[in-house]
mmCIF file of N, CA and C in Angstrom:
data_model
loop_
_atom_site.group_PDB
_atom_site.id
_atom_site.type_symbol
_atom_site.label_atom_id
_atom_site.label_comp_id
_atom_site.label_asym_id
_atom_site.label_seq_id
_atom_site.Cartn_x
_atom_site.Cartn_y
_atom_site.Cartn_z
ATOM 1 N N UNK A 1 131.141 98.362 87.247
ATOM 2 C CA UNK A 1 132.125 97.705 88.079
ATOM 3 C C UNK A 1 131.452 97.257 89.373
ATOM 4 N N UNK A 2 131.165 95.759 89.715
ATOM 5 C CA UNK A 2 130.456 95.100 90.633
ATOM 6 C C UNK A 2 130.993 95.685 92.432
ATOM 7 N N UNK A 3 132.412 96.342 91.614
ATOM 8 C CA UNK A 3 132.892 96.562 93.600
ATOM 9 C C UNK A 3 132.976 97.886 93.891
ATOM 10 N N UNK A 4 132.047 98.796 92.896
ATOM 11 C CA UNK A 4 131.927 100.378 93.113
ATOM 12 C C UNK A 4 131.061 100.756 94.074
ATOM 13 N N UNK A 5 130.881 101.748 94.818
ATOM 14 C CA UNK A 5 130.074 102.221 95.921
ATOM 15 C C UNK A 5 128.438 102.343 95.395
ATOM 16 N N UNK A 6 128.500 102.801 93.924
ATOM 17 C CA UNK A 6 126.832 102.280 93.249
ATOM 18 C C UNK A 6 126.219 101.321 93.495
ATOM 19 N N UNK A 7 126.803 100.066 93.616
ATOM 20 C CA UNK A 7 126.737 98.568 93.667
ATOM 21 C C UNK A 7 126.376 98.543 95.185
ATOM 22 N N UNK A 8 127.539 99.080 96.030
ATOM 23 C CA UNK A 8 126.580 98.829 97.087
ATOM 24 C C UNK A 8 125.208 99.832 98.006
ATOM 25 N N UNK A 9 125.033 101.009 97.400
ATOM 26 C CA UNK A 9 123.594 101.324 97.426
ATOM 27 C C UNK A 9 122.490 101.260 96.741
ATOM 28 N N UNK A 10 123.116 100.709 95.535
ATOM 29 C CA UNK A 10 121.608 99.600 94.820
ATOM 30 C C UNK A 10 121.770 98.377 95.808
ATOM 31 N N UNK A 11 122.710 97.542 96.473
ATOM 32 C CA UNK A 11 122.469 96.497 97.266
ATOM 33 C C UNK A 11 121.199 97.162 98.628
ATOM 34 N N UNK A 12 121.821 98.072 99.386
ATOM 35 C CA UNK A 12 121.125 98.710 100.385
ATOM 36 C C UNK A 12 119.630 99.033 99.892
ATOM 37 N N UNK A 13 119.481 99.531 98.359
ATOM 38 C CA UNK A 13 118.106 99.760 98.414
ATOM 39 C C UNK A 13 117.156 98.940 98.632
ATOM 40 N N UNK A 14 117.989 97.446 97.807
ATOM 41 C CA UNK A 14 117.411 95.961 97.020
ATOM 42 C C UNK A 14 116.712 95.207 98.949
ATOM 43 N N UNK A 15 117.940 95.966 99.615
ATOM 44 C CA UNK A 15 117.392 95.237 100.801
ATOM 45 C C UNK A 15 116.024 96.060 101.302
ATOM 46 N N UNK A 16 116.405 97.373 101.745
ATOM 47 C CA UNK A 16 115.445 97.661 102.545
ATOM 48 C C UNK A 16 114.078 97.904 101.687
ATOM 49 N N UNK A 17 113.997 97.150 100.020
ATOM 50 C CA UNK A 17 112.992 97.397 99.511
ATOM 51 C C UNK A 17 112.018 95.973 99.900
ATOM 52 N N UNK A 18 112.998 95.092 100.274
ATOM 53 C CA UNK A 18 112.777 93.658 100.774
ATOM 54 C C UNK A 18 112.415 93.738 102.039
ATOM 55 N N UNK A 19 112.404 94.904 102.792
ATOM 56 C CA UNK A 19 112.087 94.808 104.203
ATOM 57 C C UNK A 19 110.659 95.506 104.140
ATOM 58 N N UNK A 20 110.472 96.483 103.179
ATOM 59 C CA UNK A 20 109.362 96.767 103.382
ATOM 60 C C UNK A 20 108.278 96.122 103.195
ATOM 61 N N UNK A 21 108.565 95.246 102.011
ATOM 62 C CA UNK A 21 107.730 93.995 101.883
ATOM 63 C C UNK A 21 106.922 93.336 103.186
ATOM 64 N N UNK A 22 107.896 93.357 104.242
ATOM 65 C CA UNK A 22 107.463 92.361 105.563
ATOM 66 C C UNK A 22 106.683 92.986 106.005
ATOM 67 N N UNK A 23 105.492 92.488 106.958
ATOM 68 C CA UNK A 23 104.803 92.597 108.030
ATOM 69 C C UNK A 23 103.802 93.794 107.567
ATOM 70 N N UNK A 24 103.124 94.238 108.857
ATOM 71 C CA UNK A 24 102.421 95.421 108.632
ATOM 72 C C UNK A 24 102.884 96.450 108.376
ATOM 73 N N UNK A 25 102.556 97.312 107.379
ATOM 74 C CA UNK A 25 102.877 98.887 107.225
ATOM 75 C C UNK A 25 102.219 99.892 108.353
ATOM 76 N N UNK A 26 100.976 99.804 108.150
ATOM 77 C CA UNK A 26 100.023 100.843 108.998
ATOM 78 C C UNK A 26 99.340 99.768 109.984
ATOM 79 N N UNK A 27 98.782 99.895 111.333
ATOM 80 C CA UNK A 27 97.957 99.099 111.931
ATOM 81 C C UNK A 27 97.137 100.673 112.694
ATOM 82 N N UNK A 28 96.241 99.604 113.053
ATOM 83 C CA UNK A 28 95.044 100.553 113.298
ATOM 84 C C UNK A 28 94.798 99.973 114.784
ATOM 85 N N UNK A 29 93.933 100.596 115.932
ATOM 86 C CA UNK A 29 93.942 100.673 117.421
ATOM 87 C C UNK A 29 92.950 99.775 117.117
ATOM 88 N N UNK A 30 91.848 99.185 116.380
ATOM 89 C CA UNK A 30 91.079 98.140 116.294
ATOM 90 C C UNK A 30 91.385 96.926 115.729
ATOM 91 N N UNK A 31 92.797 96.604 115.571
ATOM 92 C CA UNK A 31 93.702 95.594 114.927
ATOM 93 C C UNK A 31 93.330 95.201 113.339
ATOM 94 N N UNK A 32 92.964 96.247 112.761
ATOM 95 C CA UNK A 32 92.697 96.078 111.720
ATOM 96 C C UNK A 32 94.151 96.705 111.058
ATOM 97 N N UNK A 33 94.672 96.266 109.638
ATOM 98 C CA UNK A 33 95.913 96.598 109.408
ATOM 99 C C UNK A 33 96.038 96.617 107.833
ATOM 100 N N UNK A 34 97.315 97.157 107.361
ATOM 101 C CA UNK A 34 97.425 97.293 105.946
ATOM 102 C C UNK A 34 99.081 96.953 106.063
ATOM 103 N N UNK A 35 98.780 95.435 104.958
ATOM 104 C CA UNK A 35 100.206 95.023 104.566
ATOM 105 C C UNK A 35 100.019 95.475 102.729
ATOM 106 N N UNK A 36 101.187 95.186 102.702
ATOM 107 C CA UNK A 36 101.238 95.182 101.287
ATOM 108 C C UNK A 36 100.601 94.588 100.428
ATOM 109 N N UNK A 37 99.878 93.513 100.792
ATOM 110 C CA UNK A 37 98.825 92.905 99.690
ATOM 111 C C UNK A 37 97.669 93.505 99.813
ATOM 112 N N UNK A 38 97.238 94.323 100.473
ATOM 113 C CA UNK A 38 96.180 94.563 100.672
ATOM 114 C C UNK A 38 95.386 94.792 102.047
ATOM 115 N N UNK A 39 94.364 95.979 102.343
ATOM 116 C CA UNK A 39 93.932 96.225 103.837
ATOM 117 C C UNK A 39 92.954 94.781 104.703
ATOM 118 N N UNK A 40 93.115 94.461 105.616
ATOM 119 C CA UNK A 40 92.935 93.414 106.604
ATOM 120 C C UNK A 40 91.574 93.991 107.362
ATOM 121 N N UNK A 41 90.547 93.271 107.432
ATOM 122 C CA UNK A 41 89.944 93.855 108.557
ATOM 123 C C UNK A 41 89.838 93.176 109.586
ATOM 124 N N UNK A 42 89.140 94.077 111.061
ATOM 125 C CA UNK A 42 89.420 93.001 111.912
ATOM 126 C C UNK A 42 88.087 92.010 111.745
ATOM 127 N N UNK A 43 88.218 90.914 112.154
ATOM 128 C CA UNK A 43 86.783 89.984 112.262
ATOM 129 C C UNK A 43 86.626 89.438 110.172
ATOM 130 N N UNK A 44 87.523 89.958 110.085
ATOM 131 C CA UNK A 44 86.933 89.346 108.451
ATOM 132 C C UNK A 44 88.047 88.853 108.269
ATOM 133 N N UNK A 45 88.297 87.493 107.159
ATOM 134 C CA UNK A 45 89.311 86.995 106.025
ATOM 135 C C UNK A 45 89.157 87.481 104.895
ATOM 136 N N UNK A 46 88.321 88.653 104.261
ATOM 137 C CA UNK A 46 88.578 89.591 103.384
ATOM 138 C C UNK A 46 89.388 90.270 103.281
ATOM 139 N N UNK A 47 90.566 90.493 102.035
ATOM 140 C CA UNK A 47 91.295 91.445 102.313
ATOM 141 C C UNK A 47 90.523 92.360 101.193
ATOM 142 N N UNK A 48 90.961 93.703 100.910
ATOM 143 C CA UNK A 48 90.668 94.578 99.836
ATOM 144 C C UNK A 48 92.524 94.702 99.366
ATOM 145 N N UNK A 49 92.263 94.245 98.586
ATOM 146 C CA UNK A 49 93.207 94.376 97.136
ATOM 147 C C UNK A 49 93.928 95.883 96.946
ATOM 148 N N UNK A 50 95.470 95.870 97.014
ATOM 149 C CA UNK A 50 95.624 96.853 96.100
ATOM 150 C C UNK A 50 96.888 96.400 95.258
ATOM 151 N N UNK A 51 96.079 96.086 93.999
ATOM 152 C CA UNK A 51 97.480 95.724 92.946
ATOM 153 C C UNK A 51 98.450 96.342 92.798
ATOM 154 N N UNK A 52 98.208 97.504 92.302
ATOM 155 C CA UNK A 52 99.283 98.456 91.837
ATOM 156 C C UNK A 52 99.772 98.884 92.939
ATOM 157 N N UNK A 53 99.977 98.966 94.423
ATOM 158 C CA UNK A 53 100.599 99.042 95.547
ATOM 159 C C UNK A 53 101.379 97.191 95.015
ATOM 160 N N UNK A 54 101.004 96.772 95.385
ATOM 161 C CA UNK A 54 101.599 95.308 95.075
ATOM 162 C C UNK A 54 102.679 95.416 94.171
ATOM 163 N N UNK A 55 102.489 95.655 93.011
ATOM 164 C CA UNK A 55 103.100 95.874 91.748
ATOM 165 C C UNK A 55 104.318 96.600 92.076
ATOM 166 N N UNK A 56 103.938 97.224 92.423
ATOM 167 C CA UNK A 56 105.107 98.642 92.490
ATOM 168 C C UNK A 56 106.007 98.011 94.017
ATOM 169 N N UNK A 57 105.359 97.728 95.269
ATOM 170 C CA UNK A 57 106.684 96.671 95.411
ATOM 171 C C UNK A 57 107.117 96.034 95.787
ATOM 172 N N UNK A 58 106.698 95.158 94.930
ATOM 173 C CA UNK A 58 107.747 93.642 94.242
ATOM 174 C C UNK A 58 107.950 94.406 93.032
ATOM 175 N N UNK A 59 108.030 95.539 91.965
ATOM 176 C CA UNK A 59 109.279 95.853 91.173
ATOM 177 C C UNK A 59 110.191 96.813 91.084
ATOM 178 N N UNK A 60 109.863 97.883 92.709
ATOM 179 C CA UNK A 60 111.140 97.980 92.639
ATOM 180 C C UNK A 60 112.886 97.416 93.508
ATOM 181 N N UNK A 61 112.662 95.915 94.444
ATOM 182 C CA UNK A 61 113.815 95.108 94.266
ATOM 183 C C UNK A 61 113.594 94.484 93.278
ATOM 184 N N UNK A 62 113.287 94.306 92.513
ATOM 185 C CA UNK A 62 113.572 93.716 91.084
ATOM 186 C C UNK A 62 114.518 94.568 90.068
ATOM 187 N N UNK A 63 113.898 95.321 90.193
ATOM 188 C CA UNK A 63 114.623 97.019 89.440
ATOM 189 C C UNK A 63 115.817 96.540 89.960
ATOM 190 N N UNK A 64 116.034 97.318 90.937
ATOM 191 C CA UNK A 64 117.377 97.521 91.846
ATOM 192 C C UNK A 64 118.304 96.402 91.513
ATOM 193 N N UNK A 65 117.769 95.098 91.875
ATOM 194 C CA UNK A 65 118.796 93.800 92.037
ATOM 195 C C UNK A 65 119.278 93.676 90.299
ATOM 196 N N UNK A 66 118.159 94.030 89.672
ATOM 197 C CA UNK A 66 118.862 93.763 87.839
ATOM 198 C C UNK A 66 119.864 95.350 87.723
ATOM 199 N N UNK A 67 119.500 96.173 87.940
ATOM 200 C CA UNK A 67 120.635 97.021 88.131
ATOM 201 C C UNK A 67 121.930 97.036 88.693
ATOM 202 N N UNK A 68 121.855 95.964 89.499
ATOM 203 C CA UNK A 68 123.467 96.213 89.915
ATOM 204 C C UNK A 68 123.890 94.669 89.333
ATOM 205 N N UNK A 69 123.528 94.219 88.329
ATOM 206 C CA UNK A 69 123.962 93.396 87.281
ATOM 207 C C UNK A 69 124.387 93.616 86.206
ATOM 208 N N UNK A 70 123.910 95.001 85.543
ATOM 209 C CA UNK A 70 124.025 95.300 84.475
ATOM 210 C C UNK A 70 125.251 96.792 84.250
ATOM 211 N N UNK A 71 126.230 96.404 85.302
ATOM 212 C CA UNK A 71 127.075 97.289 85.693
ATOM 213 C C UNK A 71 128.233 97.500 84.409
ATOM 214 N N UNK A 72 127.988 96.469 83.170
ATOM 215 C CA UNK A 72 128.747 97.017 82.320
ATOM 216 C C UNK A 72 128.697 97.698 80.963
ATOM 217 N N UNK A 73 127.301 97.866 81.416
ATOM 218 C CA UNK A 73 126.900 99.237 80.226
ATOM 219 C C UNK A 73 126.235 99.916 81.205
ATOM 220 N N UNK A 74 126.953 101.023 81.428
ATOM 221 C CA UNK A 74 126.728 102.057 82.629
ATOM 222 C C UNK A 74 125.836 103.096 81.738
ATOM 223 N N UNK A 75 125.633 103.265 80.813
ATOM 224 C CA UNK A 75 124.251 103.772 80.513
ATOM 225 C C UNK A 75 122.949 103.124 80.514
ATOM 226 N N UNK A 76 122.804 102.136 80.497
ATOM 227 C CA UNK A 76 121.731 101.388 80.670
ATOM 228 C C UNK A 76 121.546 101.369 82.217
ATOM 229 N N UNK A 77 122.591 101.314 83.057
ATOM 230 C CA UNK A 77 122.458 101.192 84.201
ATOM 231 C C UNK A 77 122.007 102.661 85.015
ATOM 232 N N UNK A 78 122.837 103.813 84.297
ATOM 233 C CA UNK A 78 121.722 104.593 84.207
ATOM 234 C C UNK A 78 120.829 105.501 83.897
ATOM 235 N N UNK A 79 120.053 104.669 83.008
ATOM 236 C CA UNK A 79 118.644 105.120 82.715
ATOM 237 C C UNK A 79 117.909 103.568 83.789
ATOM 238 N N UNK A 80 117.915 102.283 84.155
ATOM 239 C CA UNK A 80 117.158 101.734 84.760
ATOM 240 C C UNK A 80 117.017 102.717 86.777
ATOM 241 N N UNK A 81 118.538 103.144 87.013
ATOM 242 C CA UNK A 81 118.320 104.029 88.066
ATOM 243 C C UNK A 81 117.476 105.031 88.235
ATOM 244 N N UNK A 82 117.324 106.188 87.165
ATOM 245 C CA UNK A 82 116.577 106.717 86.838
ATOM 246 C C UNK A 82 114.952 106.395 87.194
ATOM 247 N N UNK A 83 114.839 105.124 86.097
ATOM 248 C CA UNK A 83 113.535 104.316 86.355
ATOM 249 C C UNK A 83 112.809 104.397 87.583
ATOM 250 N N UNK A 84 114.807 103.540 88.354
ATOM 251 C CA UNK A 84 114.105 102.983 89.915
ATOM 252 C C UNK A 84 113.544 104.241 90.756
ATOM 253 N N UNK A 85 114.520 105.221 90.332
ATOM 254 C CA UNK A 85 113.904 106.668 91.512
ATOM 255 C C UNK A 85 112.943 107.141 91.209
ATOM 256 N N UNK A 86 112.329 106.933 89.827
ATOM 257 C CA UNK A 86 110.729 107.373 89.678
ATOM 258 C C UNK A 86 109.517 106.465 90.402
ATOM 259 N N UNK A 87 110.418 104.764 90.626
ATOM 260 C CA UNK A 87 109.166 104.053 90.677
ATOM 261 C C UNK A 87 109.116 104.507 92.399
ATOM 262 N N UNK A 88 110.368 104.654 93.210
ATOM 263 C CA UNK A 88 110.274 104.893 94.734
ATOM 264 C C UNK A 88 109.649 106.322 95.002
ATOM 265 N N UNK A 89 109.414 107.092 93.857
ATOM 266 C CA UNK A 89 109.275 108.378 94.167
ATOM 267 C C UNK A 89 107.487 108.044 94.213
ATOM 268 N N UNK A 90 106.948 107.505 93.353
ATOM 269 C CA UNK A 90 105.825 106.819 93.315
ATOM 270 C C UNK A 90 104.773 106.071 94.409
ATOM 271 N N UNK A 91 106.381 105.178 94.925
ATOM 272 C CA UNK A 91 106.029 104.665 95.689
ATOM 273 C C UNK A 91 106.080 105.199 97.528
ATOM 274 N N UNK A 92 106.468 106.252 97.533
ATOM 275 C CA UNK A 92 106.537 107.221 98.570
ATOM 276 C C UNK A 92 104.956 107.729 98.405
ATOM 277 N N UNK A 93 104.652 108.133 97.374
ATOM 278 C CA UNK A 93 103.309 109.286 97.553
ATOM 279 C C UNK A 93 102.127 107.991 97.727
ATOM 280 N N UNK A 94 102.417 107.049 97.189
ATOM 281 C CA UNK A 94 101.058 106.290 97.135
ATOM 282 C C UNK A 94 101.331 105.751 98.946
ATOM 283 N N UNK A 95 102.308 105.489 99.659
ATOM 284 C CA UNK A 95 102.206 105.646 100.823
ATOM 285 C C UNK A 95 102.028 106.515 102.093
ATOM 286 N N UNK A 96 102.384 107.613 101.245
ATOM 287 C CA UNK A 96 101.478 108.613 102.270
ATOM 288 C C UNK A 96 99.947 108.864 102.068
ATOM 289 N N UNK A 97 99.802 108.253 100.568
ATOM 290 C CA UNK A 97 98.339 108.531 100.064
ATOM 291 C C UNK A 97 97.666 107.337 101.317
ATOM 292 N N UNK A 98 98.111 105.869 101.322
ATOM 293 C CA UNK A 98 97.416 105.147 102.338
ATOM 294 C C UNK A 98 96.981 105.353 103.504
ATOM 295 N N UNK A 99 98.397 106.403 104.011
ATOM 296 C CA UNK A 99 98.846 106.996 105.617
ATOM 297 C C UNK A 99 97.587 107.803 105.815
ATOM 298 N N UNK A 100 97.307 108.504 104.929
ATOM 299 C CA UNK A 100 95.941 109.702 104.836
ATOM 300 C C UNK A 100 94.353 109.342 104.444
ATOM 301 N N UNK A 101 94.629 107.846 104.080
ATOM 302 C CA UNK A 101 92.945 107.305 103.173
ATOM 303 C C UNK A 101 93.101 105.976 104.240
ATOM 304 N N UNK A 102 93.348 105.519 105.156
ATOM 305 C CA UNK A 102 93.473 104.636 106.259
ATOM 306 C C UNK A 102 92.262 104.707 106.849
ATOM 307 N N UNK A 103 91.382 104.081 106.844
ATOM 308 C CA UNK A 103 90.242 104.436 108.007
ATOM 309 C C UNK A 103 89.761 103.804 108.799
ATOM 310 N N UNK A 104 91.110 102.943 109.732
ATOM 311 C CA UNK A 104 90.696 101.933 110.416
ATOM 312 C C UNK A 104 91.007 102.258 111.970
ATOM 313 N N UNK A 105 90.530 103.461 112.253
ATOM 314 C CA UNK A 105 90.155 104.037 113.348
ATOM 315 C C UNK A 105 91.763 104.779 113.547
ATOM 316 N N UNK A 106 92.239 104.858 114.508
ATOM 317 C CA UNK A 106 93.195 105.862 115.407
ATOM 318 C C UNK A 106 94.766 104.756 114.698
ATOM 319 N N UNK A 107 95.381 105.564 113.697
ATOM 320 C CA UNK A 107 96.418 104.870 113.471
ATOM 321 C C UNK A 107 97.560 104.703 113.964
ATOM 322 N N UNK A 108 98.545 103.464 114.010
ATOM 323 C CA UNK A 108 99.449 103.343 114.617
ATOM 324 C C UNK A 108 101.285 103.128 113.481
ATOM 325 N N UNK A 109 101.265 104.407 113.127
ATOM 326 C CA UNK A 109 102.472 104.269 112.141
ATOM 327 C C UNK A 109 104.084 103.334 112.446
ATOM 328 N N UNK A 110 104.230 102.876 111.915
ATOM 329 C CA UNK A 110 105.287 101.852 112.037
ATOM 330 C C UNK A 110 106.553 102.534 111.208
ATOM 331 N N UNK A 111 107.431 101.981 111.837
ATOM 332 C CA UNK A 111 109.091 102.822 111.428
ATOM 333 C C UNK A 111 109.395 102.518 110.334
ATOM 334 N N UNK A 112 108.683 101.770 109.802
ATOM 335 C CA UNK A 112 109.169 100.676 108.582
ATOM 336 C C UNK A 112 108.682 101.875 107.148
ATOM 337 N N UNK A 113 107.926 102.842 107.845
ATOM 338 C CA UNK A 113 107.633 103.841 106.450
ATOM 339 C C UNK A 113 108.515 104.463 106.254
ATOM 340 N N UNK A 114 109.627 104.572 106.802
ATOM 341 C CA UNK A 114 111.049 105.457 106.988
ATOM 342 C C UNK A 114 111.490 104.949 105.370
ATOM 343 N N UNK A 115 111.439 103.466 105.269
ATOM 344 C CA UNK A 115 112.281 102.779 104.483
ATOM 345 C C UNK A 115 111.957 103.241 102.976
ATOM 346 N N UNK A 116 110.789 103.680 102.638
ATOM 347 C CA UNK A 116 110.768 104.417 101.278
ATOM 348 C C UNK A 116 111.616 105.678 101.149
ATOM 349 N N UNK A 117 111.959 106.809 102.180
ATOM 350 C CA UNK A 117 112.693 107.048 101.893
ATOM 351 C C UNK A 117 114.289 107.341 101.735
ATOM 352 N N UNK A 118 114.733 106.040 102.578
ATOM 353 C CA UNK A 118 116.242 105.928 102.625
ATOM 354 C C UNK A 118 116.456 104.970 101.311
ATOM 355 N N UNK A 119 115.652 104.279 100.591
ATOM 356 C CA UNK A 119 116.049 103.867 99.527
ATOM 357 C C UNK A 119 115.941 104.775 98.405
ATOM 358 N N UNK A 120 114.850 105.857 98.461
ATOM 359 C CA UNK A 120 115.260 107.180 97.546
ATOM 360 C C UNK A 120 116.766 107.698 97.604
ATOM 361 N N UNK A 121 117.167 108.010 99.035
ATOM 362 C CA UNK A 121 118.675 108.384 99.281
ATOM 363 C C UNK A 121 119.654 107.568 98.486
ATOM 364 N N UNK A 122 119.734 106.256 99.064
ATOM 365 C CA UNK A 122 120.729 105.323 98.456
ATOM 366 C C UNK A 122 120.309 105.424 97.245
ATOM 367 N N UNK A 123 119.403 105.589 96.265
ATOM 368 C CA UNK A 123 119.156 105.333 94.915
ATOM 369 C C UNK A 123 119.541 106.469 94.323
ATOM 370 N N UNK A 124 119.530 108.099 94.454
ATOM 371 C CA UNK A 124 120.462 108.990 94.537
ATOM 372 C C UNK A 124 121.857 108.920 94.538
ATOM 373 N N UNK A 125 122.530 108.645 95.476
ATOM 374 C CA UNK A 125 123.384 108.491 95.724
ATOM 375 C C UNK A 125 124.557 107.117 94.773
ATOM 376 N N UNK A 126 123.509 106.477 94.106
ATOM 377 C CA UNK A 126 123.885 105.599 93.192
ATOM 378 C C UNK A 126 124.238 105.892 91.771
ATOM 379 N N UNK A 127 122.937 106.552 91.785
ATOM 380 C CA UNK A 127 123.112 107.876 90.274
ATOM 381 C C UNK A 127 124.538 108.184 90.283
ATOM 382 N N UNK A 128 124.329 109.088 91.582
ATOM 383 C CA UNK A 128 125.587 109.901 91.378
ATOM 384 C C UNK A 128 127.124 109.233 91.374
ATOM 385 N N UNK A 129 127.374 108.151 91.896
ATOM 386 C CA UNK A 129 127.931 107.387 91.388
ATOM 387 C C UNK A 129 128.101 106.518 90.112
ATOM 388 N N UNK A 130 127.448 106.505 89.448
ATOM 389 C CA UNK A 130 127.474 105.900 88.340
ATOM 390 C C UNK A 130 127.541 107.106 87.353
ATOM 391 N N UNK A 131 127.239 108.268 87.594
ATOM 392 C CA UNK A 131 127.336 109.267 86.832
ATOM 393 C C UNK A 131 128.930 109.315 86.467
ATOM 394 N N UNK A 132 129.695 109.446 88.027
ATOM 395 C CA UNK A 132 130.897 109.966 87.979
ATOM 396 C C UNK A 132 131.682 108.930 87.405
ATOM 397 N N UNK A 133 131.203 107.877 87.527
ATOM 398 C CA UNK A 133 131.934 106.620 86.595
ATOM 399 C C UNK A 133 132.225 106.961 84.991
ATOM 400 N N UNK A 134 130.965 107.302 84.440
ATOM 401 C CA UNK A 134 130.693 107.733 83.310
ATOM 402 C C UNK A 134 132.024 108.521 83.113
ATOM 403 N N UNK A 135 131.970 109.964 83.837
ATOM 404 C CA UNK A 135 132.682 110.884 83.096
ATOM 405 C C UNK A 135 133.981 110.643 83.545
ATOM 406 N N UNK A 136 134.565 109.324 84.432
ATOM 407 C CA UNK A 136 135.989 109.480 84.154
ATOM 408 C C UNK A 136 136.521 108.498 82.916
ATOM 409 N N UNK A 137 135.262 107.694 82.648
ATOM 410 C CA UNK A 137 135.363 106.732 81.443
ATOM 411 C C UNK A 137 135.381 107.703 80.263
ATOM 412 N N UNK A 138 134.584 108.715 80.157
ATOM 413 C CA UNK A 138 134.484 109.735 79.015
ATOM 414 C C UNK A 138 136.081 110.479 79.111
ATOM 415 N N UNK A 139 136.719 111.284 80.253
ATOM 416 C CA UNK A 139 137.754 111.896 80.506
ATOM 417 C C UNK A 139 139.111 110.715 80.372
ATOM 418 N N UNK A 140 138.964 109.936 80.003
ATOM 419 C CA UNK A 140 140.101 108.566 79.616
ATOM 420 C C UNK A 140 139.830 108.554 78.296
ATOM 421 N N UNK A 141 138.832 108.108 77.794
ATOM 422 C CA UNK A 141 138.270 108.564 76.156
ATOM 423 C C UNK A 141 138.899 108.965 75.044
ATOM 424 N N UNK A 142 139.310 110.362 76.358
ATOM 425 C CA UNK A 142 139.218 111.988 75.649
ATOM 426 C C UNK A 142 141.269 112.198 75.559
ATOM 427 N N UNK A 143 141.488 111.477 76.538
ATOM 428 C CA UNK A 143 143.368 110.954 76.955
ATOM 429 C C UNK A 143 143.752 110.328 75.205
ATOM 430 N N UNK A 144 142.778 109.520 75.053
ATOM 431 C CA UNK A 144 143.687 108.550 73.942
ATOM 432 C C UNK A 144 143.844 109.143 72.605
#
């Protein structure tokens, strides 16, 4: 159901998974920096690559936004939730893994790392909504 409270914390995740996307994640006191495509140095147009940081996200608003589409087979919807909280759970450690393998002198953490895990919350909190959907659809079921 598109106007359930699930719907709108898969919306909330879809966003702030779109915000993390932006700008710098980590910057460093020698203006050297790490966005999401990859670490920046200063004085060079080299970046160093990290795909699977890449990968992971740009898919999970992809995840998210096809999830709150597929709101009418609420089992499918969730097992892709499921999915999404493994890929943010993922995507939490491989960002603290950066936070800790950073070596571009004296780092300067940005608020924007918050955002991995308030979209764990809202993506929780979606479950559990869609769970309870389930069992009053099962407890109506069980009426007829």
């Amino acid at each position: 159901m598109i106007q359930r409270k699930q719907t709108l914390y898969l919306l909330l995740t879809t966003i702030l998974s779109v915000l993390f996307l932006s700008n710098q994640i980590i910057t460093a006191t020698d203006t050297s920096f790490f966005t999401f495509t990859g670490y920046h140095q200063q004085g060079s147009n080299e970046v160093t690559g990290y795909i699977y940081f890449t990968a992971l996200l740009i898919a999970v608003p992809l995840l998210s936004a096809i999830t709150i589409f597929v709101y009418q087979n609420r089992k499918l919807q969730l097992r892709l939730t499921m999915i999404l909280i493994i890929l943010i759970i993922v995507l939490c450690g491989v960002a603290v893994y950066l936070v800790f393998s950073f070596t571009g002198g004296n780092i300067i953490l940005r608020p924007k790392l918050i955002l991995p895990a308030l979209m764990l919350v809202f993506s929780f909190k979606a479950l559990g909504g869609i769970k309870k959907d389930e069992a009053i659809v099962r407890s109506y079921d069980r009426l007829r």
